One Martini backbone bead per residue (centre of mass of N, CA, C, O) as a GRO file, in nm:
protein
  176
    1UNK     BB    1  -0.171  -4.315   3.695
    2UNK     BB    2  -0.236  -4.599   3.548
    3UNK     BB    3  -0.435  -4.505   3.400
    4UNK     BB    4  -0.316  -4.301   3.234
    5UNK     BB    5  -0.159  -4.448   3.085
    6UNK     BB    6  -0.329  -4.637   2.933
    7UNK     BB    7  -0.450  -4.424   2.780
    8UNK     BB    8  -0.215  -4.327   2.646
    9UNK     BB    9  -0.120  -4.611   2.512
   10UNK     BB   10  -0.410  -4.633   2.340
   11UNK     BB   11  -0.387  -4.373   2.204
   12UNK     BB   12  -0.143  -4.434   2.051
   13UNK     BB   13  -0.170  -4.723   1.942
   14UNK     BB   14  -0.403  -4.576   1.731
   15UNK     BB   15  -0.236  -4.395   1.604
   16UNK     BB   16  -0.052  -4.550   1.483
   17UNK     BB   17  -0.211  -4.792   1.358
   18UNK     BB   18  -0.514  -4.669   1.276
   19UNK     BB   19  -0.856  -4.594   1.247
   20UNK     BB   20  -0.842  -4.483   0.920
   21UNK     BB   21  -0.811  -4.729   0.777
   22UNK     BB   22  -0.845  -4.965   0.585
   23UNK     BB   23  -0.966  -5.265   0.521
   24UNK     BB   24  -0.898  -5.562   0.402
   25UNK     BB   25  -0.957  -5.757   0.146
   26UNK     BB   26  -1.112  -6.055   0.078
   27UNK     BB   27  -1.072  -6.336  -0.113
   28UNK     BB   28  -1.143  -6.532   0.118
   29UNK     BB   29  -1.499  -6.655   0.209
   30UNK     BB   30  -1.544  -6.966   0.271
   31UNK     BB   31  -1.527  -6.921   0.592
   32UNK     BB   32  -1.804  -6.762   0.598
   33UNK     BB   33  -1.969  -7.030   0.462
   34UNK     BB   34  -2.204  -7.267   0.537
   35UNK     BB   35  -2.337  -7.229   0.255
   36UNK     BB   36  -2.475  -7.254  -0.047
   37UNK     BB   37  -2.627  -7.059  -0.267
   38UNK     BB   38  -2.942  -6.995  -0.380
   39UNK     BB   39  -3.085  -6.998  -0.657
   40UNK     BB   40  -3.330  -6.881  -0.786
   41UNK     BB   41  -3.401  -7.032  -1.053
   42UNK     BB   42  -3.414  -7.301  -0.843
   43UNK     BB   43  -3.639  -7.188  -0.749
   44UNK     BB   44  -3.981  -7.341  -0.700
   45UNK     BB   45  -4.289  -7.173  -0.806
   46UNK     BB   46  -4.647  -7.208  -0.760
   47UNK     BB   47  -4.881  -7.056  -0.973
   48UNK     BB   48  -5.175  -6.983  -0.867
   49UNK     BB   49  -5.511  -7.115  -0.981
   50UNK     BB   50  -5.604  -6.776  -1.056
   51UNK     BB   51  -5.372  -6.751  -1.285
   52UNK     BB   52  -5.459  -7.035  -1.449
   53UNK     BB   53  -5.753  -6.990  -1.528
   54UNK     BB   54  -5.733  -6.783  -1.805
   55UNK     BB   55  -5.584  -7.049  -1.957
   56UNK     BB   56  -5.867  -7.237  -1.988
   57UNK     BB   57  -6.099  -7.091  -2.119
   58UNK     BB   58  -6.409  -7.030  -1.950
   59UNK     BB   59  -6.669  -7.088  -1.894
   60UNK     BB   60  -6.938  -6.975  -1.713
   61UNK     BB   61  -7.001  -7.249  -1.579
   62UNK     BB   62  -6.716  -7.341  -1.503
   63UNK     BB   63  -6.627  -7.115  -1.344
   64UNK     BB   64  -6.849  -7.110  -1.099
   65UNK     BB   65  -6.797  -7.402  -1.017
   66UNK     BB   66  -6.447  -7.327  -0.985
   67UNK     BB   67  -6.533  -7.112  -0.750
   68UNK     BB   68  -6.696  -7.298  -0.533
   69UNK     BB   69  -6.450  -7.492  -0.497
   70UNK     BB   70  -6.244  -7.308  -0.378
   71UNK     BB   71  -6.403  -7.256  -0.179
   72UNK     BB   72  -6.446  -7.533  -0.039
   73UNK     BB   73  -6.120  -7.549   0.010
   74UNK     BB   74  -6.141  -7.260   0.193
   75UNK     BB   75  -6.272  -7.429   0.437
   76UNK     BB   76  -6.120  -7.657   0.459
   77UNK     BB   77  -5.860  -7.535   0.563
   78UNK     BB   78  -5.981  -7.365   0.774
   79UNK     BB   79  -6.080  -7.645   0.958
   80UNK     BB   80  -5.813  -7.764   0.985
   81UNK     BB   81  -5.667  -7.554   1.149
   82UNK     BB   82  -5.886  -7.515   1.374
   83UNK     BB   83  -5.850  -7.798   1.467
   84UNK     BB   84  -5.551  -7.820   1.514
   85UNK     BB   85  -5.527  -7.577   1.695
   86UNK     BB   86  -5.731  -7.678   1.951
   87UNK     BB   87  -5.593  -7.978   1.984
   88UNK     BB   88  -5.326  -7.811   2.065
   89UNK     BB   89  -5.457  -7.668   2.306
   90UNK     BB   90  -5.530  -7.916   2.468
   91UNK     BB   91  -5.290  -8.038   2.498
   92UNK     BB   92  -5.101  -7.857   2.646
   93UNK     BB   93  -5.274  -7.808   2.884
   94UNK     BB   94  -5.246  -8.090   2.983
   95UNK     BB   95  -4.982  -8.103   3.011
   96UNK     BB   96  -4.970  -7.828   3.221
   97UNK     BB   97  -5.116  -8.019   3.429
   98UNK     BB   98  -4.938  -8.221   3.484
   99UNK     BB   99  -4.686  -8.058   3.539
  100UNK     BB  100  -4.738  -7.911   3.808
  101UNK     BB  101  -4.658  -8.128   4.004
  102UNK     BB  102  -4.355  -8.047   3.931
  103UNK     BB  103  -4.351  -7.808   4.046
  104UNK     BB  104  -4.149  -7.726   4.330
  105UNK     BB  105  -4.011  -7.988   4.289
  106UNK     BB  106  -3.793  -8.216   4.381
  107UNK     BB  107  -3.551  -8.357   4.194
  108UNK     BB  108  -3.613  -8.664   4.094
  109UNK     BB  109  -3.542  -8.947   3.931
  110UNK     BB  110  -3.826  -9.039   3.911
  111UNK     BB  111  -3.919  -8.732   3.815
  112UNK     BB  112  -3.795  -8.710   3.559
  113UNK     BB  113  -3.896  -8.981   3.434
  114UNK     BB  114  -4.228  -8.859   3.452
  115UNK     BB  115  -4.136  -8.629   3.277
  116UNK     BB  116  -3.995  -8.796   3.026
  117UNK     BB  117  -4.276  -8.905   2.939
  118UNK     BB  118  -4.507  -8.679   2.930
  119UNK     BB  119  -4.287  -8.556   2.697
  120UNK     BB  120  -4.338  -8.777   2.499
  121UNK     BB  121  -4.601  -8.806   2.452
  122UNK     BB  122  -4.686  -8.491   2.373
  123UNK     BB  123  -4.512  -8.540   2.141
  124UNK     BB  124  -4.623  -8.788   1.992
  125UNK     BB  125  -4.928  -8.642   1.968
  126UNK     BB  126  -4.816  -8.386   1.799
  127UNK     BB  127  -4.728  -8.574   1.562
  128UNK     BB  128  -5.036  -8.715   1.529
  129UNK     BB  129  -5.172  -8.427   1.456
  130UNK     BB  130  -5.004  -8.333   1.200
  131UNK     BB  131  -5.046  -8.589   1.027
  132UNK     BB  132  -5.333  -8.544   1.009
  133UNK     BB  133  -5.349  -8.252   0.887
  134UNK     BB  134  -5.218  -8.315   0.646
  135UNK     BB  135  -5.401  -8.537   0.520
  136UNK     BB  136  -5.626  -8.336   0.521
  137UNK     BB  137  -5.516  -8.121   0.347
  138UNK     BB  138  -5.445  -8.297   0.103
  139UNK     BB  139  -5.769  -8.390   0.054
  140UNK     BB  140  -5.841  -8.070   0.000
  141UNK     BB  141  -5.674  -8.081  -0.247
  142UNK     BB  142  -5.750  -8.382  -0.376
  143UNK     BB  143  -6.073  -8.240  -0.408
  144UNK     BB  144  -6.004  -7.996  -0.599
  145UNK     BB  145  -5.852  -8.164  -0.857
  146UNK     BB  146  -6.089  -8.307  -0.917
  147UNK     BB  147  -6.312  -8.176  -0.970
  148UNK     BB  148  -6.198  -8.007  -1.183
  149UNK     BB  149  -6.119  -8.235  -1.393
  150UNK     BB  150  -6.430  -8.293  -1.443
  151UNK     BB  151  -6.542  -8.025  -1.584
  152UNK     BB  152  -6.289  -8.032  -1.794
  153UNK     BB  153  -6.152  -8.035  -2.083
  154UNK     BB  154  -5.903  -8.167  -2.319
  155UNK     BB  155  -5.772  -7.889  -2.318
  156UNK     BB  156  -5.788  -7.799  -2.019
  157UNK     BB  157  -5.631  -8.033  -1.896
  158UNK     BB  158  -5.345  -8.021  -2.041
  159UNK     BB  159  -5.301  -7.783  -1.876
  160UNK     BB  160  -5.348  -7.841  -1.591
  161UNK     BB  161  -5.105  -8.064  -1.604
  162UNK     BB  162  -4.906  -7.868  -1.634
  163UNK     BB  163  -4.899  -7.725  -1.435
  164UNK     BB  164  -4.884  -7.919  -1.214
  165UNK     BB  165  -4.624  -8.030  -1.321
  166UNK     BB  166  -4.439  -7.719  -1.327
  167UNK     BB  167  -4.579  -7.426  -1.180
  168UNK     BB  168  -4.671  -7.299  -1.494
  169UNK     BB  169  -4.768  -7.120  -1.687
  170UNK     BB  170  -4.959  -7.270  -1.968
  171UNK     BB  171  -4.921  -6.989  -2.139
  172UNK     BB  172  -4.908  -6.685  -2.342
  173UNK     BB  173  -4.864  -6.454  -2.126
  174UNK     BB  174  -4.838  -6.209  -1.919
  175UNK     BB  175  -4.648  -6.157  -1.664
  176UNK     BB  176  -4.667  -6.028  -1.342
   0.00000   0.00000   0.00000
């Protein structure tokens, strides 16, 4: 009898209520807002050096040369990649066969101790597998942008400095 009841008071007050009301619309939205929206127009994209290449109007020897180079950059970065990515899978690995004496033992002070020890090196060493990740990364970027560089006139070298200076399409054609 008294689910009955309830059941009758929520269905009555659904009805007096209105379950078909449209809800009013907020004019202040401030508090649903955790951050300021980025605007497209301010967020800098830059543009792939396969789409900068056709405003160098780059000679058939010139082209050939830095088709080759950009191949060589994109081997270096997949060796760089290759190589982190196995560097991070022994180091988990070993951190992994490490914590394992630790695992369904009673933990005290001293193994909570050696467990956060353990894992503090862990992090430490994938920061510093990362920062050279970085380094290495960058140097096949920067082994690139020489490259091109040297082989580049002085009319098309202005082209391409404006390029990395703005990371836009630095002539006057059609953008895809």
């Amino acid at each position: 009898m008294k689910k009955f009841l309830l059941l009758l008071v929520v269905g009555v007050s659904m009805f007096v209520i209105g379950c078909n009301e449209n809800p009013l619309p907020t004019s202040d939205t401030t508090i649903f807002e955790k951050r300021t929206p980025v605007q497209k127009d301010t967020v800098k994209r830059r543009i792939p050096i396969e789409q900068v290449l056709p405003c160098l109007r780059l000679t058939r020897e010139q082209d050939s040369v830095i088709r080759l180079i950009l191949k060589e950059e994109k081997e270096c970065t997949i060796e760089c990649k290759k190589e982190f990515q196995e560097s991070i899978k022994t180091l988990r690995q070993e951190y992994n066969t490490k914590m394992e004496k630790y695992r369904r033992v009673e933990k005290t002070d001293e193994t909570r101790k050696e467990i956060e020890i353990l894992t503090f090196e862990f992090r430490q060493t994938q920061k510093d597998l990362e920062k050279q990740y970085k380094e290495k990364m960058s140097l096949c970027a920067k082994n690139l942008n020489t490259d091109i560089e040297t082989i580049l006139r002085k009319d098309q070298l202005t082209l391409w400095n404006l390029w990395k200076a703005t990371g836009k399409v630095p002539c006057d054609r059609v953008k895809p």
